[in-house]
XYZ file of C-alpha atoms in Angstrom:
686
model
C 22.090 262.770 -111.267
C 20.871 264.708 -114.363
C 19.243 262.111 -116.930
C 16.127 263.765 -118.321
C 16.993 265.020 -122.182
C 20.478 263.415 -122.023
C 19.990 261.738 -125.050
C 17.490 263.921 -127.223
C 19.035 264.175 -130.273
C 18.026 268.172 -131.622
C 18.927 271.042 -130.346
C 16.982 274.106 -130.178
C 18.075 277.284 -128.818
C 15.306 280.253 -129.237
C 17.542 283.725 -128.981
C 15.874 286.296 -128.095
C 18.857 289.063 -128.573
C 19.436 292.722 -128.895
C 22.520 295.179 -128.753
C 21.984 298.161 -127.101
C 20.154 300.731 -129.611
C 18.701 303.778 -129.547
C 16.225 303.172 -133.028
C 14.202 300.984 -134.663
C 17.980 301.409 -137.051
C 20.246 299.785 -134.621
C 18.264 296.523 -134.201
C 19.098 295.273 -137.921
C 20.140 292.016 -136.977
C 22.747 291.685 -139.885
C 24.793 288.745 -138.964
C 23.991 285.171 -139.995
C 26.531 282.690 -138.805
C 29.727 284.140 -137.581
C 32.184 280.907 -138.870
C 35.472 281.274 -138.214
C 36.439 285.942 -137.199
C 38.688 287.426 -139.189
C 41.349 289.083 -138.298
C 40.605 293.746 -139.671
C 43.699 295.660 -137.881
C 46.399 294.434 -136.798
C 46.596 291.939 -134.279
C 43.154 292.766 -133.582
C 40.483 290.076 -133.986
C 37.203 292.183 -132.947
C 33.970 289.549 -133.125
C 30.424 289.684 -131.872
C 29.066 287.455 -129.894
C 25.488 288.101 -129.709
C 25.604 286.416 -133.309
C 25.221 282.524 -134.342
C 28.372 280.414 -134.506
C 29.171 277.126 -135.560
C 29.873 274.795 -133.233
C 26.789 275.217 -130.625
C 25.957 279.091 -129.988
C 28.420 278.747 -126.989
C 27.573 279.015 -123.024
C 30.896 280.315 -121.870
C 33.510 282.413 -122.314
C 36.237 279.322 -123.285
C 33.594 277.794 -125.519
C 33.081 280.754 -127.431
C 36.945 281.319 -128.297
C 37.413 278.264 -129.893
C 35.426 279.819 -133.404
C 38.594 282.673 -133.066
C 41.919 280.724 -135.495
C 44.816 280.554 -132.552
C 42.546 279.610 -129.486
C 42.662 276.083 -128.628
C 40.519 274.700 -125.429
C 40.904 272.099 -122.910
C 38.315 269.904 -121.754
C 37.030 268.552 -118.612
C 33.510 268.367 -118.750
C 30.772 270.361 -120.800
C 31.737 273.402 -119.405
C 34.594 275.391 -118.079
C 37.006 273.917 -120.538
C 40.365 276.793 -120.451
C 41.338 278.673 -122.828
C 45.054 278.219 -124.494
C 46.169 280.545 -127.432
C 49.480 280.005 -129.776
C 49.998 277.236 -127.278
C 50.155 279.547 -123.569
C 47.192 278.914 -121.080
C 46.656 280.404 -117.726
C 47.750 284.352 -117.048
C 49.637 285.052 -119.580
C 46.071 285.504 -121.233
C 44.727 288.501 -119.336
C 40.659 288.378 -119.082
C 39.220 290.968 -118.572
C 34.713 291.644 -118.626
C 33.938 294.833 -118.347
C 37.934 296.765 -117.485
C 37.962 294.579 -114.284
C 40.351 291.307 -113.772
C 38.397 288.184 -113.487
C 39.875 285.217 -111.699
C 38.897 281.867 -111.207
C 38.760 280.236 -106.832
C 39.341 276.666 -107.829
C 43.311 275.397 -106.956
C 42.284 273.107 -110.149
C 41.888 275.794 -112.315
C 37.559 274.406 -112.520
C 36.682 277.750 -112.891
C 39.338 279.499 -115.117
C 37.716 283.059 -115.830
C 35.898 282.417 -118.028
C 33.696 280.005 -116.061
C 32.170 283.335 -115.370
C 32.122 284.784 -118.886
C 28.345 284.841 -120.434
C 29.337 286.086 -124.431
C 26.012 286.293 -125.374
C 25.509 289.268 -122.357
C 27.975 291.204 -124.208
C 28.217 293.671 -127.343
C 31.710 292.751 -128.530
C 34.837 291.108 -127.700
C 38.423 291.967 -128.110
C 42.009 289.917 -128.452
C 44.881 291.598 -128.658
C 47.212 289.110 -129.559
C 51.543 289.053 -128.272
C 52.778 291.457 -125.820
C 52.010 294.097 -127.766
C 49.644 296.500 -125.343
C 50.474 297.786 -122.106
C 47.060 299.285 -120.971
C 45.914 295.925 -119.441
C 48.160 294.278 -116.635
C 51.085 293.002 -117.358
C 52.353 289.877 -118.367
C 50.491 289.264 -120.905
C 53.412 287.209 -123.306
C 49.862 285.634 -125.047
C 46.965 287.950 -125.472
C 44.313 290.421 -123.916
C 40.910 289.227 -124.658
C 38.839 292.089 -124.348
C 34.796 291.340 -122.891
C 32.583 294.436 -123.228
C 29.282 295.893 -123.332
C 28.478 299.151 -125.263
C 26.926 301.653 -124.100
C 25.280 304.583 -126.544
C 23.600 307.042 -125.423
C 20.792 307.681 -126.294
C 18.592 310.841 -128.466
C 15.409 310.350 -127.602
C 13.542 308.466 -124.447
C 12.863 304.628 -125.274
C 13.736 301.260 -124.042
C 14.442 297.475 -125.353
C 14.461 294.453 -124.321
C 16.028 290.398 -125.189
C 15.095 286.899 -124.127
C 16.263 283.835 -124.680
C 15.103 280.232 -124.781
C 17.196 277.428 -124.691
C 15.972 273.437 -125.749
C 19.682 271.888 -126.822
C 21.104 268.130 -126.938
C 21.536 266.254 -124.411
C 19.355 268.500 -122.705
C 20.373 271.763 -124.184
C 18.559 274.539 -122.632
C 19.291 278.141 -122.506
C 18.134 281.275 -121.931
C 19.203 285.264 -122.053
C 17.389 288.176 -121.605
C 18.243 292.128 -121.987
C 16.620 295.320 -121.127
C 17.738 298.977 -121.258
C 15.117 301.537 -121.094
C 16.166 305.419 -121.109
C 16.357 309.049 -122.609
C 19.074 311.070 -122.653
C 20.032 312.388 -119.194
C 19.818 308.773 -117.888
C 19.879 304.936 -118.300
C 18.898 301.340 -116.861
C 19.761 298.116 -118.020
C 19.617 294.344 -116.735
C 20.604 291.565 -117.976
C 20.251 287.719 -117.452
C 21.520 284.312 -118.630
C 20.725 280.896 -117.665
C 22.823 277.846 -119.186
C 21.672 274.296 -118.790
C 23.324 270.305 -120.852
C 23.067 267.641 -119.267
C 26.108 265.172 -120.495
C 26.946 264.274 -123.810
C 28.128 260.756 -125.937
C 30.750 261.026 -127.884
C 30.475 259.577 -131.401
C 30.515 255.698 -130.165
C 27.820 256.734 -128.049
C 29.465 256.662 -125.032
C 28.091 259.236 -121.693
C 30.236 261.396 -120.584
C 30.426 262.916 -117.132
C 29.588 266.935 -117.807
C 26.185 268.059 -117.133
C 26.404 271.775 -115.758
C 23.767 274.171 -115.510
C 25.005 278.427 -115.020
C 23.139 281.198 -114.518
C 23.989 285.398 -114.043
C 22.576 288.710 -113.407
C 23.802 291.636 -113.993
C 22.082 295.372 -113.974
C 23.346 299.270 -115.082
C 22.326 302.117 -114.339
C 24.276 305.114 -116.338
C 24.072 309.327 -116.487
C 24.893 310.584 -119.751
C 24.464 314.167 -119.443
C 26.036 315.084 -122.792
C 27.630 313.138 -125.780
C 30.775 313.025 -123.746
C 29.972 312.357 -120.558
C 29.201 308.112 -119.008
C 28.543 307.285 -115.619
C 27.638 304.253 -114.606
C 27.191 301.750 -111.325
C 27.062 298.152 -113.132
C 26.464 295.423 -110.790
C 26.122 292.107 -111.329
C 25.789 288.307 -109.819
C 26.116 284.880 -110.545
C 25.687 280.964 -110.414
C 25.975 277.039 -110.959
C 26.846 273.358 -110.846
C 29.306 271.585 -113.188
C 30.116 267.949 -113.645
C 33.596 266.993 -114.324
C 34.649 264.266 -116.556
C 38.607 264.327 -115.279
C 38.775 264.324 -112.020
C 37.778 263.059 -108.371
C 35.267 266.223 -107.492
C 33.063 268.063 -108.840
C 32.009 271.560 -108.924
C 28.880 272.092 -106.816
C 28.982 276.066 -106.778
C 30.238 278.704 -108.580
C 28.986 282.123 -106.842
C 30.389 285.299 -108.470
C 29.571 288.834 -107.068
C 31.327 291.775 -109.024
C 30.047 296.002 -108.699
C 32.075 298.797 -109.911
C 31.872 302.459 -111.347
C 32.736 304.104 -114.511
C 33.976 307.591 -115.372
C 34.220 308.738 -118.926
C 34.680 312.411 -120.417
C 35.620 312.526 -123.874
C 36.939 315.644 -126.295
C 37.600 317.696 -122.915
C 40.101 319.983 -124.656
C 42.429 319.844 -127.631
C 45.187 318.619 -125.394
C 42.701 316.124 -123.355
C 41.153 313.830 -125.593
C 39.833 311.884 -123.035
C 40.125 309.821 -119.425
C 38.248 307.156 -118.465
C 38.536 305.537 -115.034
C 36.672 302.487 -112.685
C 36.879 300.449 -109.924
C 35.739 297.542 -108.592
C 34.958 294.567 -106.028
C 34.995 290.912 -107.445
C 34.140 288.288 -104.596
C 34.093 284.815 -106.067
C 32.571 282.053 -103.283
C 33.494 278.050 -104.667
C 32.284 274.960 -104.360
C 33.763 271.346 -105.295
C 33.055 267.589 -103.211
C 32.538 264.393 -104.508
C 29.530 263.513 -103.510
C 26.253 266.148 -104.486
C 26.877 265.521 -108.153
C 28.188 261.786 -108.753
C 28.213 258.475 -106.488
C 30.433 258.576 -103.978
C 33.632 256.584 -104.272
C 35.199 256.813 -100.692
C 35.346 259.101 -98.113
C 33.197 262.075 -98.533
C 35.082 265.960 -99.642
C 33.972 268.847 -99.599
C 36.548 272.216 -100.360
C 35.392 275.892 -100.543
C 38.090 278.578 -101.502
C 37.225 281.777 -102.060
C 38.579 284.298 -103.417
C 38.461 288.570 -103.325
C 39.808 291.147 -106.055
C 39.962 294.478 -106.198
C 40.906 296.872 -108.190
C 41.362 300.024 -110.531
C 42.448 301.951 -113.356
C 42.454 305.412 -114.348
C 43.404 306.490 -118.134
C 43.783 309.635 -119.600
C 44.192 310.301 -123.543
C 46.441 312.865 -124.867
C 47.438 314.485 -128.387
C 49.749 318.079 -127.629
C 50.107 317.608 -130.706
C 48.238 316.766 -135.153
C 51.353 313.646 -135.137
C 51.311 312.300 -131.438
C 49.159 310.912 -129.118
C 49.491 309.254 -125.807
C 48.131 307.090 -122.827
C 48.889 307.455 -119.921
C 47.199 305.713 -116.073
C 48.128 304.292 -113.342
C 45.972 300.188 -111.908
C 46.000 298.940 -108.944
C 44.144 295.358 -107.636
C 44.675 293.862 -104.530
C 43.870 290.179 -104.419
C 43.230 287.403 -101.600
C 42.544 283.404 -101.745
C 41.419 281.358 -98.489
C 40.233 278.205 -98.181
C 38.047 275.925 -95.379
C 37.881 272.271 -96.513
C 36.003 269.254 -94.693
C 36.141 265.279 -94.460
C 33.512 262.930 -94.111
C 30.897 263.491 -91.175
C 32.617 267.220 -91.291
C 31.040 268.300 -95.156
C 27.424 268.386 -93.579
C 29.051 271.849 -91.005
C 31.574 272.273 -93.685
C 29.847 276.782 -94.029
C 31.035 276.811 -90.196
C 34.444 276.111 -90.097
C 36.983 279.297 -90.324
C 38.946 280.028 -93.686
C 42.248 279.535 -93.762
C 43.892 282.214 -96.034
C 46.719 280.928 -98.816
C 48.329 282.959 -100.907
C 47.771 287.025 -100.777
C 48.647 289.421 -104.355
C 49.311 293.168 -104.391
C 49.798 294.869 -107.372
C 50.574 298.542 -109.442
C 51.062 299.514 -112.188
C 51.608 302.674 -114.249
C 51.246 303.033 -118.216
C 52.360 304.759 -120.697
C 51.575 303.611 -124.849
C 52.252 305.926 -127.683
C 51.525 306.987 -131.600
C 53.314 308.847 -134.073
C 52.000 309.452 -137.365
C 55.092 309.607 -139.474
C 53.544 310.224 -143.184
C 49.662 310.204 -143.707
C 50.402 305.984 -144.091
C 53.472 305.293 -141.536
C 52.898 305.611 -137.542
C 54.894 303.966 -135.233
C 53.499 302.781 -131.692
C 54.616 302.199 -128.255
C 54.513 302.066 -124.837
C 55.943 301.081 -122.006
C 54.606 299.205 -118.351
C 56.126 299.611 -114.570
C 54.439 297.097 -112.300
C 55.203 296.709 -108.376
C 53.825 293.016 -107.253
C 54.284 291.779 -103.880
C 52.902 288.290 -102.601
C 52.217 286.664 -99.328
C 51.685 282.934 -98.596
C 49.450 282.619 -95.074
C 49.769 278.600 -95.017
C 50.632 277.046 -92.071
C 50.996 273.654 -93.408
C 50.437 271.741 -96.399
C 48.033 269.191 -97.750
C 50.452 266.067 -99.886
C 47.501 263.215 -100.387
C 45.939 262.281 -96.684
C 49.086 263.888 -95.435
C 50.377 266.996 -93.659
C 53.352 269.052 -92.833
C 54.410 272.144 -91.950
C 54.778 274.976 -94.455
C 58.237 276.231 -94.141
C 57.552 279.003 -96.439
C 54.682 280.169 -94.193
C 54.334 284.084 -94.179
C 57.000 284.535 -96.583
C 56.933 287.576 -98.730
C 57.908 287.911 -102.140
C 58.395 291.294 -104.059
C 59.220 292.050 -107.368
C 59.401 294.865 -109.810
C 59.275 294.294 -113.617
C 58.373 295.315 -116.658
C 56.522 295.482 -120.212
C 56.894 297.186 -123.144
C 56.777 297.387 -127.099
C 57.703 298.384 -130.389
C 55.544 298.575 -133.446
C 55.939 299.647 -136.510
C 52.680 299.617 -138.700
C 52.167 301.190 -143.088
C 49.323 301.628 -144.941
C 49.781 300.505 -148.173
C 47.712 299.693 -151.836
C 46.232 302.879 -151.376
C 44.747 302.620 -147.804
C 43.168 299.116 -148.607
C 46.505 297.276 -146.432
C 47.929 297.167 -143.597
C 51.871 296.121 -142.876
C 53.585 295.737 -139.838
C 56.618 294.231 -137.255
C 56.492 294.621 -133.714
C 58.768 293.623 -130.595
C 57.676 293.554 -127.275
C 59.080 292.368 -124.253
C 57.295 291.333 -120.958
C 57.625 290.337 -117.331
C 55.095 287.535 -116.222
C 54.619 287.338 -112.189
C 54.604 284.083 -111.082
C 50.408 283.617 -110.480
C 47.939 281.800 -107.619
C 48.171 278.240 -109.060
C 52.163 277.929 -110.091
C 53.179 279.932 -106.316
C 50.733 276.544 -104.410
C 53.162 274.651 -106.381
C 56.042 275.964 -106.280
C 57.121 274.503 -102.766
C 58.701 271.163 -102.114
C 55.568 268.379 -101.831
C 56.776 264.686 -100.373
C 55.531 262.285 -103.276
C 54.272 258.605 -103.497
C 57.515 257.402 -103.004
C 59.017 259.400 -100.252
C 60.672 261.676 -102.576
C 60.728 266.010 -102.514
C 60.242 266.457 -105.940
C 62.942 269.124 -107.733
C 60.940 272.521 -107.037
C 62.314 276.029 -106.346
C 60.445 277.274 -102.784
C 58.371 280.429 -102.574
C 61.273 282.565 -102.390
C 63.145 281.368 -105.751
C 60.835 280.533 -108.618
C 62.106 282.809 -111.408
C 59.408 285.728 -112.804
C 58.945 284.496 -117.000
C 60.514 286.610 -119.374
C 59.084 286.965 -123.044
C 60.604 288.320 -125.576
C 58.402 288.675 -129.043
C 58.198 289.656 -131.998
C 55.785 290.047 -134.232
C 54.616 290.569 -138.185
C 52.086 290.210 -140.274
C 49.439 291.970 -143.129
C 46.137 292.307 -143.385
C 44.480 293.663 -147.063
C 41.139 294.160 -147.903
C 39.935 294.973 -151.310
C 36.614 294.491 -153.982
C 36.481 290.964 -153.347
C 38.797 289.842 -151.246
C 39.591 290.654 -147.280
C 42.682 288.792 -146.235
C 45.906 288.885 -143.314
C 48.555 286.721 -142.133
C 50.462 287.039 -138.836
C 53.423 285.869 -137.490
C 55.843 285.822 -133.935
C 58.780 284.310 -132.681
C 59.487 284.871 -128.722
C 62.508 283.805 -126.817
C 60.246 282.845 -123.549
C 63.744 283.056 -120.050
C 62.124 281.628 -117.004
C 59.119 280.015 -118.159
C 57.537 278.478 -115.589
C 56.857 274.459 -116.627
C 54.227 272.761 -114.405
C 55.213 268.198 -113.977
C 52.824 266.503 -112.635
C 52.700 262.606 -110.780
C 50.221 260.801 -109.420
C 50.113 260.241 -105.411
C 46.654 257.981 -104.083
C 43.908 260.136 -106.208
C 44.994 262.735 -106.080
C 47.353 265.058 -108.558
C 50.015 266.943 -107.170
C 52.765 268.713 -109.347
C 56.081 270.559 -109.000
C 56.797 274.070 -111.230
C 60.568 274.862 -111.953
C 61.940 277.326 -114.903
C 62.759 276.533 -118.037
C 63.865 278.287 -121.358
C 61.696 277.644 -123.694
C 60.776 279.328 -127.619
C 58.226 279.467 -129.598
C 56.589 280.324 -132.902
C 54.094 280.603 -135.216
C 50.622 281.949 -137.600
C 47.870 282.876 -138.562
C 45.935 283.303 -141.228
C 42.423 284.213 -142.753
C 42.033 284.611 -146.605
C 37.433 285.977 -147.410
C 36.176 285.714 -150.973
C 33.661 286.919 -152.200
C 33.918 285.114 -155.382
C 30.028 285.583 -156.560
C 27.319 287.841 -155.172
C 25.657 286.069 -151.768
C 28.417 283.768 -152.237
C 31.456 284.039 -149.867
C 33.978 281.310 -148.641
C 36.566 281.873 -145.930
C 39.776 280.257 -144.815
C 42.245 280.136 -141.647
C 45.132 278.960 -140.468
C 47.243 278.217 -136.856
C 50.061 276.643 -136.001
C 52.864 276.992 -132.879
C 55.982 275.170 -132.577
C 57.058 275.002 -129.411
C 60.459 273.928 -127.763
C 61.613 272.828 -123.860
C 65.301 273.681 -125.218
C 66.597 273.861 -121.212
C 65.363 269.982 -121.901
C 65.978 269.417 -126.078
C 62.741 268.132 -126.041
C 59.383 269.591 -127.253
C 56.745 272.086 -125.205
C 54.447 270.573 -123.953
C 50.370 270.938 -123.958
C 51.005 272.801 -127.889
C 48.106 272.113 -130.311
C 48.853 270.670 -133.429
C 48.316 272.948 -136.673
C 44.243 273.413 -137.222
C 42.995 274.539 -141.128
C 39.546 275.548 -141.032
C 36.788 275.846 -144.335
C 33.326 277.872 -144.839
C 31.184 278.169 -147.201
C 28.008 280.677 -147.062
C 25.860 281.744 -149.407
C 23.702 284.151 -148.192
C 21.040 286.715 -150.223
C 19.654 288.455 -147.380
C 16.789 286.475 -146.752
C 18.208 283.068 -146.562
C 21.113 281.638 -145.480
C 23.111 278.673 -146.437
C 26.936 277.462 -145.331
C 29.801 274.852 -144.357
C 32.747 274.592 -141.474
C 35.168 272.106 -142.267
C 38.260 271.473 -140.372
C 40.548 269.945 -140.507
C 43.054 268.707 -137.007
C 46.833 267.396 -137.633
C 48.694 265.114 -135.793
C 50.574 265.784 -132.940
C 52.722 264.288 -132.041
C 56.030 266.416 -130.558
C 55.222 265.183 -126.621
C 56.408 265.949 -123.188
C 55.169 263.288 -121.416
C 54.011 264.090 -117.835
C 54.756 268.199 -118.579
C 52.357 270.215 -118.364
C 50.344 273.481 -117.707
C 48.573 274.614 -114.464
C 44.875 272.833 -114.631
C 44.846 269.781 -112.376
C 46.775 267.333 -113.842
C 46.873 268.834 -117.142
C 49.940 267.400 -118.710
C 50.469 265.693 -122.527
C 49.687 262.250 -122.344
C 51.055 261.059 -125.574
C 50.907 261.159 -129.389
C 46.720 262.264 -130.512
C 45.862 261.367 -134.121
C 44.476 264.262 -136.287
C 40.789 264.422 -136.994
C 38.620 266.829 -139.900
C 35.009 267.547 -138.751
C 32.187 268.683 -141.422
C 29.126 271.048 -139.822
C 26.047 273.248 -141.849
C 24.370 275.321 -141.486
C 20.845 277.219 -143.153
C 19.029 280.787 -142.215
C 15.954 283.033 -142.851
C 15.973 286.265 -142.018
C 12.376 287.489 -142.649
C 12.633 290.548 -141.171
C 14.962 293.160 -141.160
C 14.640 292.200 -137.069
C 14.586 288.635 -136.945
C 16.869 285.341 -137.959
C 16.223 281.869 -137.637
C 19.807 279.427 -137.996
C 19.803 276.054 -138.176
C 22.787 273.911 -137.867
C 24.092 270.529 -137.311
C 27.953 269.914 -134.918
C 29.929 266.609 -136.611
C 27.743 266.271 -139.895
C 29.592 262.074 -139.707
C 29.496 261.682 -135.789
C 32.835 261.294 -134.951
C 34.848 260.154 -132.630
C 37.903 261.867 -131.648
C 39.617 264.258 -129.482
C 41.498 267.476 -128.856
C 44.602 267.198 -128.677
C 45.067 269.546 -125.109
C 42.107 268.417 -123.221
C 41.785 266.275 -120.229
C 42.368 262.660 -119.261
C 39.784 261.188 -117.666
C 39.070 259.971 -114.687
C 37.094 256.616 -113.753
C 33.578 257.203 -112.364
C 31.578 255.532 -111.521
C 27.911 254.637 -113.673
C 30.496 255.859 -116.577
C 32.682 253.707 -119.220
C 35.709 256.408 -118.885
C 39.419 254.787 -118.576
C 41.755 256.232 -116.048
C 44.101 259.026 -117.894
C 41.692 258.645 -121.936
C 41.237 261.913 -123.367
C 38.067 263.007 -123.084
C 36.118 262.553 -126.301
C 33.561 265.790 -127.806
C 30.638 265.733 -128.600
C 29.378 263.367 -131.088
C 26.356 264.500 -134.019
C 24.465 267.739 -132.673
C 22.046 269.133 -134.047
C 21.029 272.982 -133.011
C 18.090 275.900 -134.139
C 18.647 279.241 -133.664
C 16.781 282.170 -132.909
C 17.531 285.821 -133.298
C 14.868 288.992 -132.628
C 15.504 292.236 -131.452
C 12.607 294.855 -130.790
C 12.266 298.283 -129.630
């Protein structure tokens, strides 16, 4: 078990980060500290994942997303938190990595999609709120998140390189490397990341079972014969381990291999503006056990799921008339999950066991999205999507605790044709300084792997059968949502406000029980209502000074049972103040979170044992930072998070498990880290 740097009081992050560049001018580092990215386009938030930010620079996708208003994270330990947006999680939130669908392998969500995303290796993160696009798969009730790498054709032969080294609180140790070389016709890019941290301590000095080590390596070879053509082969591999405070097992392997080919051609003719196509393959091999990263308690157990995902997408952008633009396309995805597991002495040779298929999924979709300009300031945006889904249950038996029984739905299959669509009106006002919008969206969501796994009756400790729906009767979830809002940028002010009202029929709600040391759940359909808002304001009130405030709120109700909808984040506000004269910067971030007493104890999400445990108190934390830019290509920042060393926890975080050598109490919500110092250096080289 790790303990070397567990009590190190200072986080030192030295990162040599560089965007894709073709000349020295591109190497200017023009962002100091990002505390809360603001909305600049209707329903869209875009942020630079390479920029330094508070809290401590993110090590995975979920950790980065939590800095965006409206996002929350379910903490399980030090890594691999589950992202939640507007109170919705799981497959309601679609995560794409360079156009590839990313899925986890763990049946208990040890590895959500964001666990395989290393933020600083990307150039841009875009969040598309609500069911207001059909371009990126179906059933995206909450949002679509795009992690993307930019590729600008080089104007002349050149190269760029980057690297990173991190030492941190409780052993935080990160490295980032990126290199690119080429000429106007071809290029090659390689990158690598590594992140490591030991167990952290909360504000009371209690140690949390939370250490992790994660690494990734990526590469790409590209052909750019002209400014409008791109053909790229990209590939990568990643792995790691992570200790968890919320369950009886840890993740000892998170291996992912992926390869993709993408093609893009622009300005083909006055009618055909763009053609884009990509094909990809992804394989995840995940291992969890109860003995490698903790003291063995009881019988040794190991579980080794894997997941193979293949997909392709083709889209064409057309401009048949001056005011019209269409994007038409199709996509396909094939997804197969298998597992092998062992207990006792057999764990030493589990790799010799055969894998058993459990669930397989196929999806075929076609989509169309159009923009029509009513006038110079008004436009209508609309889209429609049709998806054919198929799922098959390969399981011959179901294991509940120590009991194994036949699966009455073995070899059962399920087919559904689902629809999604939206219609939105946008209007620019105040001579183009602002835009307001109103839209209605509709999304039908097919049950995901985790919901189908729990859509069969399970025998509880009492001997009764859970009130669950069988493999064929769990209904798809349908979300009808209204989105309204406005953005404004004029002079010293930038502001946006976004509100939504959502009626969800057949919402898939889980309820969790404990059977011995095993968490089991069933899933059923209910009707739900959600509504809420996000707002942000940035005011540059004096030369070199700016203030930013954000607000996020969501209210969810279980209409079927007449109670609160489970796993809803509380009201949250952030206020940031910054001074930046181009050479030196100073800033602070105050985060205030309200009490949450609207709960449904025992109900929750697809995260293993992810349920409401009861009301949680509010809290406030303060973070401070300072920066120095000695030249245009170098930026140094230093900060401290949780300045007053508060002991607090997030409402959505998991309940702890009893782990030998730790003070955790069963179902006590996992606390956040105590006071954390950090220092980050960024250098752009070419």
